[in-house]
Tab-separated table of C-alpha atoms in Angstrom:
chain	number	residue	atom	x	y	z
H	290	GLU	CA	86.361	100.137	93.690
H	291	LEU	CA	89.346	99.868	96.031
H	292	LEU	CA	87.151	98.360	98.710
H	293	ASN	CA	85.505	95.475	96.888
H	294	LYS	CA	86.442	91.912	97.726
H	295	GLN	CA	88.283	91.423	94.403
H	296	LYS	CA	91.065	93.819	95.457
H	297	VAL	CA	94.078	92.576	97.418
H	298	GLU	CA	97.076	94.334	98.860
H	299	SER	CA	99.697	94.633	96.167
H	300	ASN	CA	102.463	96.848	94.807
H	301	ARG	CA	99.791	99.513	94.394
H	302	ILE	CA	97.304	99.107	97.263
H	303	GLU	CA	97.761	98.960	101.012
H	304	PHE	CA	94.943	98.604	103.572
H	305	LYS	CA	95.253	99.996	107.093
H	306	LYS	CA	92.718	99.252	109.776
H	307	GLY	CA	93.389	102.445	111.666
H	308	TRP	CA	95.478	105.590	111.953
H	309	LYS	CA	99.064	104.440	112.443
H	310	PRO	CA	101.138	107.425	111.216
H	311	VAL	CA	104.562	105.733	111.083
H	312	SER	CA	103.508	102.857	108.809
H	313	ILE	CA	101.272	105.125	106.741
H	314	TYR	CA	104.113	107.569	106.027
H	315	HIS	CA	106.473	104.716	105.201
H	316	SER	CA	103.929	103.483	102.656
H	317	ILE	CA	103.378	106.970	101.209
H	318	CYS	CA	107.157	107.367	100.833
H	319	ALA	CA	107.405	103.938	99.138
H	320	PHE	CA	104.628	104.786	96.654
H	321	ALA	CA	106.234	108.195	95.959
H	322	ASN	CA	109.498	106.391	95.111
H	323	ASP	CA	107.464	104.243	92.652
H	324	ILE	CA	110.436	102.000	91.909
H	325	ASP	CA	108.540	100.087	89.181
H	326	ASN	CA	106.935	103.183	87.560
H	327	TRP	CA	103.384	101.917	88.137
H	328	GLY	CA	101.999	105.374	88.984
H	329	GLY	CA	102.445	105.191	92.746
H	330	GLY	CA	99.750	103.603	94.889
H	331	TYR	CA	96.901	103.898	97.344
H	332	VAL	CA	96.656	103.613	101.106
H	333	VAL	CA	93.089	102.965	102.288
H	334	ILE	CA	92.475	103.643	105.977
H	335	GLY	CA	89.611	101.855	107.673
H	336	VAL	CA	90.072	98.346	106.239
H	337	ARG	CA	91.397	95.274	108.053
H	338	SER	CA	93.075	92.937	105.566
H	339	ALA	CA	93.193	89.166	105.779
H	340	LYS	CA	96.494	87.268	105.518
H	341	SER	CA	95.620	86.794	101.827
H	342	GLY	CA	95.671	90.588	101.389
H	343	GLU	CA	91.943	90.796	100.662
H	344	PRO	CA	89.782	93.189	102.642
H	345	GLU	CA	88.645	91.098	105.633
H	346	GLU	CA	86.581	93.727	107.467
H	347	LEU	CA	85.424	97.153	106.333
H	348	LEU	CA	85.753	99.060	109.622
H	349	GLY	CA	85.552	102.616	108.355
H	350	VAL	CA	86.969	105.677	110.101
H	351	ALA	CA	85.030	107.442	112.867
H	352	PRO	CA	83.673	110.668	111.286
H	353	ASN	CA	84.699	112.710	114.314
H	354	LYS	CA	88.367	111.595	113.838
H	355	ILE	CA	88.745	112.343	110.121
H	356	ASP	CA	89.535	116.079	110.333
H	357	GLY	CA	92.210	115.455	112.986
H	358	TYR	CA	93.789	112.675	110.930
H	359	LEU	CA	93.868	114.870	107.812
H	360	LYS	CA	95.481	117.749	109.756
H	361	ASP	CA	98.029	115.331	111.224
H	362	MET	CA	98.782	114.105	107.744
H	363	LEU	CA	99.273	117.623	106.448
H	364	ASN	CA	101.838	118.281	109.207
H	365	LYS	CA	103.622	114.950	109.099
H	366	CYS	CA	103.955	114.838	105.298
H	367	LYS	CA	106.319	117.798	105.736
H	368	LEU	CA	108.718	115.242	107.248
H	369	ILE	CA	109.070	113.428	103.918
H	370	GLN	CA	112.142	114.658	102.056
H	371	PRO	CA	112.260	116.099	99.474
H	372	GLU	CA	108.889	117.746	99.993
H	373	TYR	CA	105.982	115.549	98.936
H	374	MET	CA	102.226	115.735	99.453
H	375	PRO	CA	99.871	112.924	98.473
H	376	ILE	CA	96.278	113.414	97.344
H	377	THR	CA	93.620	112.493	99.915
H	378	GLU	CA	89.904	111.892	99.691
H	379	VAL	CA	87.298	110.861	102.222
H	380	SER	CA	85.065	108.247	100.611
H	381	ASP	CA	81.742	106.807	101.674
H	382	TYR	CA	81.187	103.093	101.085
H	383	LYS	CA	78.315	101.015	102.466
H	384	GLY	CA	77.484	103.660	105.076
H	385	LYS	CA	81.025	104.068	106.415
H	386	LYS	CA	83.788	106.597	105.777
H	387	TYR	CA	87.314	105.776	104.598
H	388	ILE	CA	90.402	107.876	104.040
H	389	VAL	CA	91.886	107.105	100.630
H	390	ILE	CA	95.394	108.397	100.021
H	391	TRP	CA	96.762	108.422	96.473
H	392	ALA	CA	100.516	108.750	96.451
H	393	PRO	CA	101.568	109.104	92.782
H	394	GLY	CA	105.164	108.536	91.816
H	395	GLY	CA	107.057	111.692	92.725
H	396	SER	CA	109.102	113.818	90.356
H	397	VAL	CA	112.087	114.343	92.670
H	398	ARG	CA	113.025	110.793	93.727
H	399	PRO	CA	114.248	109.306	95.978
H	400	TYR	CA	112.074	110.222	98.959
H	401	SER	CA	112.904	109.364	102.542
H	402	SER	CA	110.828	109.318	105.701
H	403	PRO	CA	111.813	109.360	109.369
H	404	LYS	CA	112.230	105.833	110.741
H	405	THR	CA	110.086	106.823	113.717
H	406	MET	CA	107.957	109.832	114.608
H	407	ALA	CA	109.756	110.229	117.946
H	408	LYS	CA	110.845	113.751	118.745
H	409	GLY	CA	114.509	114.270	117.917
H	410	ASN	CA	114.672	111.241	115.590
H	411	ARG	CA	117.098	112.069	112.788
H	412	GLU	CA	117.343	108.651	111.122
H	413	ARG	CA	115.878	108.758	107.625
H	414	ILE	CA	114.956	105.679	105.600
H	415	TYR	CA	114.212	105.207	101.902
H	416	TYR	CA	111.197	102.960	101.331
H	417	ILE	CA	109.916	101.171	98.272
H	418	ARG	CA	107.004	98.886	97.543
H	419	LYS	CA	107.710	95.322	96.391
H	420	MET	CA	104.935	92.799	96.000
H	421	ALA	CA	102.599	93.623	98.914
H	422	SER	CA	105.319	94.933	101.250
H	423	THR	CA	106.876	98.266	102.120
H	424	ILE	CA	110.612	97.680	102.511
H	425	SER	CA	113.568	99.875	103.414
H	426	LEU	CA	116.632	100.399	101.274
H	427	SER	CA	120.149	101.620	101.815
H	428	HIS	CA	120.753	105.243	100.837
H	429	GLY	CA	123.073	104.432	97.937
H	430	TYR	CA	120.854	101.788	96.440
H	431	ALA	CA	117.775	103.956	96.808
H	432	ARG	CA	119.431	106.895	95.077
H	433	ARG	CA	120.662	104.754	92.152
H	434	ARG	CA	117.335	102.958	91.653
H	435	ALA	CA	115.202	106.083	92.062
H	436	THR	CA	117.354	108.033	89.602
H	437	GLN	CA	117.095	105.210	87.054
H	438	THR	CA	113.360	104.908	87.601
H	439	ALA	CA	112.721	108.644	87.342
H	440	ARG	CA	114.727	108.775	84.102
H	441	ALA	CA	112.755	105.847	82.656
H	442	ALA	CA	109.445	107.540	83.531
H	443	ARG	CA	110.208	110.587	81.375
């Protein structure tokens, strides 16, 4: 259902045409922070989106790359603080494979992710999802908003 032409990128769905760990982890972190308490969101890998946010091209993920990507995700998700692990599934659609990541709103907000995946990088950023964009926040604002949001979700 996430891949049909009626879906567009939004607060809850983000399409990625390929494996770009930095932007994927920023999106996972933003969905985990779930600033609007919508239940997190989905990252679908293997879809090129049009400027309108609709799926433009269903590229799929090469089957021989999937295991490596999932192992990379397992290792790199350890970089999200506090500890957070999304739910992943490999889905078949129209003869192609896609990696679907569900990142539900986390219980220990706010979450931060490294700004880059460069070795030795210590800069951490708090990300949220607004409209169809993943945006960064200041530490103080992120902590206040995430605390308020987590309280409201209970």
